[in-house]
Amino acid sequence: MICKPKTNYGSDTIGVFLGNGDGTFQNQVTYVTGSRPDTIITDDFNSDNILDLVALTGVINDVEVRLGNGNGVFQTAKIFSTSSVSSFVTSGDFNSDNKKDLAITDSSGGSVIIFLGKGDGTFQKQGTSVVGSNPTFVIATDFNKDSKIDLAVTNADNNTVSVLLGNDNGNFQTQVTYSTGSRPTSVISSDFNNDGNIDLAVVNRDSDSVSILLGNGNGTFQNQKIPSTETTPLNIQVGDLNNDGNIDLAVVNSASNSISVLLGYGDGTFQTQKIYKTGNTPYALVLDYFNSDANLDLVEVNRGSNSSNIFLNTCS
């Protein structure tokens, strides 16, 4: 059974949908949040092997941590302030103490704020790392194969992505920036050319494209390749959608009410997009196995029509 949470921006709630294992979901269970919840992630923040939730509230800039009970129900939120205009959050173990930490983008201060986890669902501020102007999205993974978690951050006002290599003590090295398309809004990592190195895919909202930056395996990246999407892409997920062993892209396009699927050739390039229509103003999507077969499925969320659509993969 798969549980998928989402934020309800207009009603100040989080909705949790428990999966039935056949591609359908139970009615949402809602949890009241602070004003305008905008980002939510799942991870095990208190080391009990049960998934928990962390959500950002966009107006009051609080972080809400809800510990899971293991039955799809979550506890009352533990709340702390970022004291900044927070736009996105990701998790990882940034100091190798086997406790999950948080990296939060400060869109007004041009930085990433690190909060180290105590292993009980609470956090303490470690410090900040300077990135570009108006950082919108952050991911955490190991880009240079040193077993230390690194960060990649999109900078919307600079048309760049910042890469910060980790020192394994909760701090990060000075950023190295790479050019993207116009107004990058999100980034994801995978191996797009099957060379064993981690690559980046950056969604460019105002140039209707995705920047592919192939990794060299040492924390540096090559110049971008730019496949096209439809209008106003906002978010991206990656996975092998046609079971050929190559990583593919799925991009949600807000203004054109669509999803672009770009199948990978396995060399860092992609086929021309295939278009799937969605509800009104889609802004987020998830890939997972929703009906217990061997094919990755897709769920997208529509802000304009307050709905979600489930696309079951019929790849054979």
Coordinates of N, CA and C in Angstrom, one line a residue, residues 49-277:
N49 N 11.9 3.8 11.7 CA 11.6 3.1 10.5 C 10.2 3.3 10.0
I50 N 9.6 4.4 10.4 CA 8.2 4.8 10.0 C 8.3 6.1 9.3
L51 N 7.7 6.3 8.2 CA 7.7 7.5 7.5 C 7.0 8.7 8.2
D52 N 7.7 9.8 8.2 CA 7.1 11.0 8.8 C 6.9 12.1 7.7
L53 N 6.3 13.2 8.1 CA 6.1 14.3 7.2 C 6.8 15.6 7.6
V54 N 7.3 16.3 6.7 CA 7.8 17.7 6.9 C 7.1 18.6 5.9
A55 N 6.5 19.7 6.4 CA 5.9 20.6 5.5 C 6.3 22.0 5.8
L56 N 6.5 22.9 4.7 CA 6.7 24.3 4.9 C 5.5 25.1 4.7
T57 N 5.3 26.1 5.6 CA 4.1 27.0 5.4 C 4.6 28.3 4.8
G58 N 4.0 28.7 3.7 CA 4.6 29.7 2.8 C 4.5 31.1 3.4
V59 N 3.5 31.4 4.2 CA 3.3 32.8 4.7 C 4.1 33.0 6.0
I60 N 4.0 32.1 7.0 CA 4.6 32.3 8.3 C 6.0 31.7 8.4
N61 N 6.4 31.0 7.3 CA 7.8 30.4 7.2 C 8.1 29.5 8.4
D62 N 7.2 28.7 8.7 CA 7.4 27.6 9.7 C 7.7 26.3 9.1
V63 N 8.3 25.4 9.8 CA 8.5 24.0 9.4 C 7.7 23.2 10.3
E64 N 6.8 22.3 9.8 CA 5.9 21.5 10.6 C 6.4 20.0 10.4
V65 N 6.7 19.4 11.5 CA 7.1 18.0 11.5 C 6.0 17.1 12.1
R66 N 5.5 16.2 11.4 CA 4.5 15.3 11.9 C 5.1 13.8 11.8
L67 N 5.2 13.3 13.0 CA 5.7 11.9 13.1 C 4.6 10.9 12.8
G68 N 5.0 9.9 12.0 CA 4.1 8.8 11.6 C 3.9 7.8 12.7
N69 N 2.7 7.2 12.8 CA 2.4 6.1 13.7 C 2.6 4.8 13.0
G70 N 2.8 4.7 11.7 CA 3.0 3.5 11.0 C 1.7 2.9 10.4
N71 N 0.6 3.5 10.7 CA -0.7 3.1 10.2 C -1.4 4.1 9.2
G72 N -0.6 5.0 8.7 CA -1.1 6.0 7.9 C -1.6 7.3 8.6
V73 N -1.5 7.2 9.9 CA -1.9 8.4 10.8 C -0.7 9.1 11.3
F74 N -0.8 10.4 11.4 CA 0.4 11.2 11.8 C 0.0 12.0 13.1
Q75 N 1.0 12.3 13.9 CA 0.9 12.9 15.2 C 0.8 14.5 15.0
T76 N 0.4 15.1 16.1 CA 0.4 16.6 16.1 C 1.7 17.2 15.7
A77 N 1.7 18.2 15.0 CA 2.9 18.8 14.4 C 3.8 19.4 15.5
K78 N 5.1 19.2 15.3 CA 6.1 19.9 16.0 C 6.6 21.0 15.1
I79 N 6.6 22.3 15.6 CA 6.8 23.4 14.7 C 8.0 24.2 15.1
F80 N 8.8 24.6 14.1 CA 9.9 25.6 14.4 C 10.0 26.5 13.2
S81 N 10.6 27.7 13.4 CA 10.6 28.7 12.4 C 12.0 28.7 11.7
T82 N 11.9 29.0 10.4 CA 13.2 29.2 9.7 C 13.7 30.6 9.7
S83 N 12.8 31.6 10.1 CA 13.2 33.0 10.2 C 13.6 33.5 8.8
S84 N 13.0 32.9 7.8 CA 13.4 33.3 6.4 C 12.2 33.0 5.5
V85 N 12.3 33.5 4.2 CA 11.2 33.2 3.3 C 11.6 31.8 2.6
S86 N 11.0 30.8 3.1 CA 11.4 29.4 2.8 C 10.6 29.0 1.5
S87 N 11.2 28.4 0.6 CA 10.6 28.0 -0.7 C 10.6 26.5 -0.9
F88 N 11.6 25.8 -0.4 CA 11.6 24.3 -0.6 C 12.5 23.7 0.5
V89 N 12.2 22.4 0.7 CA 13.0 21.6 1.7 C 13.3 20.2 1.2
T90 N 14.5 19.7 1.5 CA 14.8 18.4 1.2 C 15.5 17.8 2.5
S91 N 15.7 16.5 2.5 CA 16.3 15.8 3.6 C 17.5 15.0 3.2
G92 N 18.4 14.7 4.2 CA 19.5 13.9 4.0 C 20.4 13.8 5.2
D93 N 21.3 12.9 5.3 CA 22.2 12.9 6.4 C 23.5 13.7 6.1
F94 N 23.5 14.9 6.5 CA 24.6 15.8 6.1 C 25.9 15.7 7.0
N95 N 25.8 15.0 8.1 CA 27.0 14.9 9.0 C 27.3 13.5 9.4
S96 N 26.7 12.5 8.7 CA 27.0 11.1 8.9 C 26.8 10.6 10.3
D97 N 25.7 11.1 10.9 CA 25.4 10.6 12.3 C 24.2 9.7 12.3
N98 N 23.7 9.3 11.1 CA 22.6 8.4 10.9 C 21.3 9.0 11.3
K99 N 21.2 10.4 11.3 CA 20.0 11.1 11.6 C 19.7 12.0 10.5
K100 N 18.4 12.1 10.1 CA 18.0 12.9 8.9 C 18.0 14.4 9.3
D101 N 18.7 15.1 8.4 CA 18.8 16.6 8.5 C 17.9 17.2 7.4
L102 N 17.8 18.6 7.5 CA 17.0 19.3 6.5 C 17.8 20.4 5.8
A103 N 17.6 20.6 4.5 CA 18.2 21.7 3.8 C 17.0 22.5 3.3
I104 N 16.9 23.8 3.6 CA 15.8 24.6 3.2 C 16.3 25.9 2.5
T105 N 15.7 26.1 1.3 CA 16.0 27.3 0.5 C 15.4 28.5 1.1
D106 N 16.2 29.6 1.2 CA 15.8 30.9 1.7 C 15.7 31.8 0.4
S107 N 14.5 32.0 -0.1 CA 14.4 32.7 -1.4 C 14.7 34.1 -1.3
S108 N 14.5 34.7 -0.1 CA 14.8 36.2 0.0 C 16.3 36.4 0.3
G109 N 17.0 35.5 1.0 CA 18.3 35.7 1.4 C 19.4 35.1 0.5
G110 N 18.9 34.4 -0.6 CA 19.9 33.7 -1.5 C 20.8 32.7 -0.8
S111 N 20.2 31.8 -0.1 CA 21.0 30.9 0.7 C 20.2 29.6 0.9
V112 N 20.9 28.6 1.4 CA 20.3 27.3 1.9 C 20.6 27.2 3.4
I113 N 19.6 27.0 4.2 CA 19.8 26.9 5.6 C 19.8 25.4 6.0
I114 N 20.7 25.0 6.8 CA 20.9 23.6 7.2 C 20.4 23.4 8.6
F115 N 19.5 22.5 8.9 CA 19.1 22.1 10.2 C 19.4 20.7 10.4
L116 N 20.2 20.4 11.5 CA 20.7 19.1 11.8 C 19.6 18.4 12.7
G117 N 19.3 17.1 12.3 CA 18.4 16.4 13.1 C 18.9 15.8 14.3
K118 N 18.1 15.8 15.4 CA 18.6 15.2 16.7 C 18.2 13.7 16.8
G119 N 17.4 13.2 15.8 CA 17.0 11.8 15.8 C 15.7 11.6 16.5
D120 N 15.1 12.6 17.0 CA 13.8 12.5 17.6 C 12.7 13.3 17.0
G121 N 12.9 13.8 15.8 CA 12.0 14.6 15.1 C 12.1 16.1 15.3
T122 N 13.2 16.4 16.1 CA 13.5 17.9 16.3 C 14.8 18.2 15.6
F123 N 15.0 19.5 15.4 CA 16.2 19.9 14.6 C 16.8 21.2 15.3
Q124 N 18.1 21.3 15.0 CA 18.8 22.6 15.4 C 19.5 23.2 14.2
K125 N 19.5 24.5 14.1 CA 20.1 25.2 13.0 C 21.7 25.0 13.0
Q126 N 22.2 24.6 11.9 CA 23.7 24.4 11.8 C 24.3 25.6 11.1
G127 N 23.7 26.2 10.1 CA 24.3 27.3 9.4 C 23.7 27.5 8.0
T128 N 24.2 28.4 7.2 CA 23.7 28.7 5.9 C 24.8 28.7 4.9
S129 N 24.5 28.4 3.7 CA 25.4 28.4 2.5 C 24.8 29.3 1.5
V130 N 25.7 30.2 1.0 CA 25.3 31.1 -0.1 C 25.1 30.5 -1.4
V131 N 24.0 30.8 -2.1 CA 23.7 30.3 -3.4 C 23.4 31.5 -4.3
G132 N 22.6 31.3 -5.3 CA 22.2 32.5 -6.2 C 21.0 33.2 -5.7
S133 N 20.4 34.0 -6.6 CA 19.3 34.9 -6.2 C 18.0 34.1 -6.4
N134 N 17.1 34.2 -5.4 CA 15.8 33.5 -5.4 C 15.9 32.0 -5.6
P135 N 16.6 31.3 -4.7 CA 16.7 29.8 -4.8 C 15.3 29.3 -4.6
T136 N 14.9 28.3 -5.5 CA 13.5 27.8 -5.5 C 13.4 26.3 -5.2
F137 N 14.5 25.6 -5.3 CA 14.4 24.1 -5.2 C 15.8 23.6 -4.8
V138 N 15.8 22.5 -4.0 CA 17.1 21.9 -3.6 C 16.9 20.4 -3.5
I139 N 18.0 19.7 -4.0 CA 18.0 18.3 -3.8 C 19.3 17.9 -3.2
A140 N 19.4 16.7 -2.6 CA 20.6 16.2 -1.8 C 20.9 14.9 -2.3
T141 N 22.2 14.7 -2.8 CA 22.7 13.4 -3.2 C 24.2 13.5 -3.3
D142 N 24.9 12.4 -3.6 CA 26.3 12.4 -3.7 C 26.8 12.5 -5.1
F143 N 27.3 13.7 -5.5 CA 27.7 13.9 -6.9 C 29.1 13.5 -7.2
N144 N 30.0 13.4 -6.2 CA 31.4 13.1 -6.5 C 31.9 11.8 -5.9
K145 N 31.0 10.9 -5.5 CA 31.3 9.5 -5.1 C 32.3 9.5 -3.9
D146 N 32.1 10.4 -3.0 CA 32.9 10.4 -1.8 C 32.1 10.0 -0.6
S147 N 30.9 9.5 -0.8 CA 30.0 9.1 0.3 C 29.5 10.2 1.2
K148 N 29.7 11.5 0.7 CA 29.2 12.6 1.4 C 28.1 13.3 0.6
I149 N 27.0 13.7 1.3 CA 25.9 14.2 0.6 C 26.1 15.7 0.2
D150 N 25.8 15.9 -1.1 CA 26.0 17.2 -1.7 C 24.6 17.8 -2.0
L151 N 24.6 19.1 -2.4 CA 23.4 19.8 -2.8 C 23.4 20.4 -4.2
A152 N 22.2 20.4 -4.8 CA 22.1 21.2 -6.0 C 20.8 22.1 -5.8
V153 N 21.0 23.4 -6.2 CA 20.0 24.4 -5.9 C 19.7 25.2 -7.2
T154 N 18.4 25.3 -7.6 CA 18.0 26.2 -8.7 C 17.9 27.6 -8.2
N155 N 18.5 28.5 -9.0 CA 18.4 30.0 -8.7 C 17.6 30.7 -9.8
A156 N 16.4 31.0 -9.5 CA 15.4 31.4 -10.5 C 15.8 32.8 -11.2
D157 N 16.4 33.7 -10.4 CA 16.7 35.0 -10.9 C 18.0 35.1 -11.6
N158 N 18.9 34.1 -11.5 CA 20.2 34.1 -12.1 C 20.3 33.1 -13.3
N159 N 19.2 32.3 -13.5 CA 19.2 31.3 -14.5 C 20.4 30.3 -14.4
T160 N 20.6 29.8 -13.2 CA 21.7 28.9 -12.8 C 21.2 27.9 -11.9
V161 N 22.1 26.8 -11.8 CA 21.9 25.8 -10.7 C 23.3 25.8 -10.0
S162 N 23.2 25.9 -8.6 CA 24.4 25.8 -7.8 C 24.6 24.4 -7.3
V163 N 25.9 24.0 -7.3 CA 26.3 22.7 -6.8 C 27.2 23.0 -5.6
L164 N 26.8 22.4 -4.4 CA 27.6 22.6 -3.2 C 28.0 21.2 -2.7
L165 N 29.3 20.9 -2.7 CA 29.8 19.6 -2.3 C 29.9 19.6 -0.8
G166 N 29.5 18.5 -0.2 CA 29.4 18.4 1.3 C 30.7 18.1 1.9
N167 N 30.9 18.6 3.1 CA 32.1 18.3 3.9 C 31.8 17.2 5.0
D168 N 30.6 16.7 5.1 CA 30.2 15.6 6.0 C 30.1 16.1 7.4
N169 N 30.1 17.4 7.7 CA 30.0 17.9 9.0 C 28.8 18.8 9.2
G170 N 27.9 18.8 8.2 CA 26.8 19.7 8.2 C 27.0 21.0 7.4
N171 N 28.3 21.2 7.0 CA 28.7 22.3 6.2 C 29.0 21.9 4.7
F172 N 29.0 22.9 3.9 CA 29.2 22.7 2.4 C 30.2 23.6 1.9
Q173 N 30.9 23.2 0.8 CA 31.9 24.0 0.1 C 31.2 25.1 -0.6
T174 N 32.0 26.1 -1.0 CA 31.5 27.2 -1.8 C 30.8 26.7 -3.1
Q175 N 29.7 27.3 -3.5 CA 29.0 26.9 -4.6 C 29.8 27.0 -5.9
V176 N 29.5 26.1 -6.9 CA 29.9 26.2 -8.3 C 28.6 26.3 -9.1
T177 N 28.5 27.3 -9.9 CA 27.2 27.5 -10.7 C 27.3 27.1 -12.1
Y178 N 26.2 26.6 -12.7 CA 26.1 26.2 -14.1 C 24.9 26.8 -14.7
S179 N 25.0 27.3 -15.9 CA 23.9 27.9 -16.6 C 22.8 27.0 -16.9
T180 N 21.6 27.5 -16.9 CA 20.4 26.7 -17.2 C 19.6 27.6 -18.2
G181 N 18.4 27.2 -18.5 CA 17.4 28.0 -19.2 C 16.9 29.1 -18.4
S182 N 15.8 29.7 -18.8 CA 15.2 30.9 -18.2 C 14.3 30.5 -17.0
R183 N 14.6 31.0 -15.9 CA 13.9 30.9 -14.6 C 13.7 29.4 -14.2
P184 N 14.8 28.8 -13.8 CA 14.8 27.4 -13.4 C 13.9 27.3 -12.1
T185 N 13.1 26.3 -12.0 CA 12.2 26.2 -10.9 C 12.4 24.9 -10.1
S186 N 12.9 23.8 -10.7 CA 13.1 22.6 -10.0 C 14.2 21.8 -10.6
V187 N 14.8 20.8 -9.9 CA 15.9 20.0 -10.3 C 15.8 18.6 -9.8
I188 N 16.3 17.7 -10.5 CA 16.3 16.3 -10.1 C 17.5 15.6 -10.6
S189 N 18.0 14.6 -10.0 CA 19.2 13.9 -10.4 C 18.9 12.4 -10.7
S190 N 19.8 11.9 -11.7 CA 19.7 10.5 -12.0 C 20.9 10.3 -13.0
D191 N 21.0 9.1 -13.5 CA 22.1 8.8 -14.5 C 21.4 8.6 -15.8
F192 N 21.5 9.7 -16.6 CA 20.8 9.7 -17.9 C 21.6 9.1 -19.1
N193 N 22.9 8.9 -18.9 CA 23.7 8.3 -20.0 C 24.4 7.0 -19.6
N194 N 24.0 6.4 -18.5 CA 24.4 5.1 -18.2 C 25.9 5.0 -18.0
D195 N 26.6 6.0 -17.5 CA 28.0 5.9 -17.3 C 28.4 5.8 -15.8
G196 N 27.4 5.7 -14.9 CA 27.6 5.5 -13.5 C 27.8 6.8 -12.8
N197 N 27.7 8.0 -13.4 CA 27.8 9.3 -12.8 C 26.4 9.9 -12.7
I198 N 26.3 10.7 -11.6 CA 25.0 11.3 -11.4 C 24.9 12.6 -12.3
D199 N 23.8 12.7 -13.0 CA 23.5 13.9 -13.8 C 22.4 14.7 -13.2
L200 N 22.1 15.9 -13.8 CA 21.1 16.8 -13.4 C 20.1 17.1 -14.5
A201 N 18.8 17.2 -14.2 CA 17.8 17.7 -15.1 C 17.1 18.9 -14.4
V202 N 17.2 20.1 -15.0 CA 16.6 21.3 -14.5 C 15.5 21.8 -15.3
V203 N 14.3 22.1 -14.7 CA 13.1 22.6 -15.3 C 13.2 24.1 -15.5
N204 N 13.1 24.6 -16.7 CA 13.2 26.0 -16.9 C 11.8 26.6 -17.3
R205 N 11.2 27.3 -16.3 CA 9.8 27.7 -16.4 C 9.5 28.6 -17.6
D206 N 10.4 29.6 -17.8 CA 10.1 30.7 -18.8 C 10.7 30.4 -20.2
S207 N 11.5 29.3 -20.3 CA 11.9 28.9 -21.7 C 11.4 27.6 -22.1
D208 N 10.4 27.1 -21.3 CA 9.7 25.9 -21.7 C 10.6 24.7 -22.1
S209 N 11.5 24.4 -21.2 CA 12.6 23.4 -21.5 C 13.1 22.7 -20.3
V210 N 13.9 21.7 -20.5 CA 14.7 21.1 -19.4 C 16.1 21.1 -19.8
S211 N 17.0 21.6 -18.9 CA 18.4 21.5 -19.0 C 19.0 20.2 -18.5
I212 N 19.7 19.5 -19.4 CA 20.3 18.2 -18.9 C 21.8 18.5 -18.8
L213 N 22.3 18.4 -17.6 CA 23.8 18.6 -17.3 C 24.4 17.2 -16.9
L214 N 25.2 16.7 -17.8 CA 25.8 15.4 -17.5 C 26.9 15.5 -16.5
G215 N 26.9 14.6 -15.5 CA 28.0 14.7 -14.5 C 29.3 14.0 -14.9
N216 N 30.4 14.5 -14.4 CA 31.7 14.0 -14.7 C 32.1 13.0 -13.6
G217 N 31.4 12.8 -12.6 CA 31.7 11.9 -11.5 C 32.5 12.5 -10.4
N218 N 33.0 13.7 -10.6 CA 33.8 14.4 -9.6 C 33.2 15.6 -9.0
G219 N 31.8 15.7 -9.2 CA 31.1 16.9 -8.7 C 31.0 18.0 -9.6
T220 N 31.6 17.9 -10.8 CA 31.4 18.9 -11.9 C 30.5 18.4 -13.0
F221 N 30.0 19.3 -13.8 CA 29.0 19.0 -14.8 C 29.3 19.6 -16.1
Q222 N 28.9 19.0 -17.2 CA 29.1 19.5 -18.6 C 28.1 20.5 -18.9
N223 N 28.3 21.2 -20.0 CA 27.3 22.2 -20.5 C 26.0 21.5 -20.8
Q224 N 24.9 22.3 -20.6 CA 23.6 21.8 -20.7 C 23.2 21.4 -22.2
K225 N 22.3 20.4 -22.2 CA 21.6 20.0 -23.4 C 20.1 20.4 -23.1
I226 N 19.3 20.8 -24.1 CA 18.0 21.4 -23.7 C 16.9 20.8 -24.6
P227 N 16.2 19.8 -24.1 CA 15.0 19.3 -24.8 C 13.8 20.2 -24.4
S228 N 12.9 20.3 -25.3 CA 11.7 21.2 -25.1 C 10.6 20.5 -24.4
T229 N 9.7 21.3 -23.7 CA 8.5 20.9 -23.1 C 7.4 21.7 -23.6
E230 N 6.2 21.6 -23.0 CA 5.1 22.5 -23.3 C 5.2 23.7 -22.5
T231 N 4.2 24.5 -22.3 CA 4.2 25.8 -21.7 C 4.3 25.8 -20.2
T232 N 5.2 26.6 -19.6 CA 5.4 26.8 -18.2 C 5.6 25.5 -17.4
P233 N 6.7 24.8 -17.7 CA 7.0 23.6 -16.9 C 7.4 24.0 -15.5
L234 N 6.9 23.2 -14.5 CA 7.2 23.6 -13.1 C 7.9 22.5 -12.4
N235 N 7.6 21.2 -12.6 CA 8.1 20.1 -11.8 C 8.5 18.9 -12.7
I236 N 9.4 18.1 -12.2 CA 9.9 17.0 -13.0 C 10.1 15.8 -12.1
Q237 N 9.8 14.6 -12.7 CA 10.1 13.3 -12.1 C 10.8 12.5 -13.1
V238 N 11.6 11.5 -12.7 CA 12.4 10.7 -13.6 C 12.2 9.2 -13.2
G239 N 12.3 8.3 -14.2 CA 12.3 6.9 -14.0 C 12.2 6.2 -15.3
D240 N 12.3 4.9 -15.3 CA 12.3 4.1 -16.5 C 10.8 3.8 -16.8
L241 N 10.2 4.6 -17.7 CA 8.8 4.5 -17.9 C 8.4 3.4 -18.9
N242 N 9.4 3.0 -19.8 CA 9.1 2.0 -20.8 C 9.9 0.7 -20.6
N243 N 10.5 0.6 -19.5 CA 11.2 -0.7 -19.1 C 12.3 -1.1 -20.1
D244 N 13.0 -0.1 -20.6 CA 14.1 -0.4 -21.5 C 15.5 -0.2 -20.9
G245 N 15.5 0.1 -19.6 CA 16.8 0.3 -18.9 C 17.3 1.7 -18.9
N246 N 16.6 2.6 -19.6 CA 17.1 4.0 -19.7 C 16.1 4.9 -18.9
I247 N 16.7 5.9 -18.3 CA 15.9 6.9 -17.5 C 15.1 7.8 -18.4
D248 N 13.9 8.0 -18.2 CA 13.0 8.9 -18.9 C 12.6 10.1 -18.0
L249 N 12.0 11.1 -18.6 CA 11.5 12.3 -17.9 C 10.0 12.5 -18.0
A250 N 9.4 12.9 -16.9 CA 8.0 13.4 -16.9 C 8.0 14.8 -16.3
V251 N 7.4 15.7 -17.1 CA 7.4 17.1 -16.7 C 6.0 17.6 -16.7
V252 N 5.6 18.3 -15.6 CA 4.3 18.9 -15.5 C 4.3 20.3 -16.1
N253 N 3.4 20.7 -17.0 CA 3.4 22.0 -17.6 C 2.1 22.8 -17.2
S254 N 2.3 23.8 -16.4 CA 1.2 24.4 -15.7 C 0.3 25.2 -16.7
A255 N 0.8 26.0 -17.6 CA 0.0 26.8 -18.4 C -0.7 26.1 -19.5
S256 N -0.1 25.0 -20.0 CA -0.7 24.2 -21.0 C -1.5 23.0 -20.5
N257 N -1.7 22.9 -19.2 CA -2.5 21.8 -18.6 C -2.1 20.4 -19.2
S258 N -0.8 20.1 -19.0 CA -0.3 18.9 -19.6 C 0.9 18.3 -18.9
I259 N 1.2 17.1 -19.3 CA 2.4 16.4 -18.8 C 3.2 16.1 -20.1
S260 N 4.5 16.4 -20.1 CA 5.4 16.0 -21.2 C 6.2 14.8 -20.7
V261 N 6.1 13.7 -21.5 CA 7.0 12.5 -21.3 C 8.0 12.4 -22.3
L262 N 9.3 12.4 -21.9 CA 10.4 12.4 -22.9 C 11.2 11.1 -22.6
L263 N 11.1 10.1 -23.5 CA 11.8 8.9 -23.3 C 13.3 9.0 -23.6
G264 N 14.1 8.4 -22.7 CA 15.5 8.5 -22.8 C 16.1 7.5 -23.8
Y265 N 17.2 7.9 -24.5 CA 17.9 7.0 -25.3 C 19.1 6.3 -24.6
G266 N 19.4 6.8 -23.4 CA 20.4 6.2 -22.6 C 21.8 6.8 -22.8
D267 N 21.8 7.9 -23.6 CA 23.1 8.6 -23.8 C 23.0 10.0 -23.4
G268 N 22.0 10.4 -22.6 CA 21.8 11.8 -22.2 C 21.0 12.6 -23.1
T269 N 20.4 12.0 -24.1 CA 19.5 12.7 -25.0 C 18.1 12.0 -24.9
F270 N 17.1 12.7 -25.4 CA 15.7 12.2 -25.2 C 14.9 12.4 -26.5
Q271 N 13.9 11.5 -26.6 CA 13.0 11.6 -27.7 C 12.1 12.9 -27.6
T272 N 11.5 13.3 -28.7 CA 10.5 14.3 -28.7 C 9.4 14.0 -27.7
Q273 N 8.9 15.0 -27.0 CA 8.0 14.8 -26.0 C 6.6 14.2 -26.5
K274 N 6.0 13.4 -25.6 CA 4.7 12.9 -25.8 C 3.8 13.7 -24.8
I275 N 2.6 14.1 -25.2 CA 1.8 15.0 -24.4 C 0.6 14.3 -23.8
Y276 N 0.4 14.5 -22.5 CA -0.8 13.9 -21.9 C -1.5 15.1 -21.2
K277 N -2.8 15.2 -21.4 CA -3.6 16.3 -20.8 C -3.9 16.0 -19.4

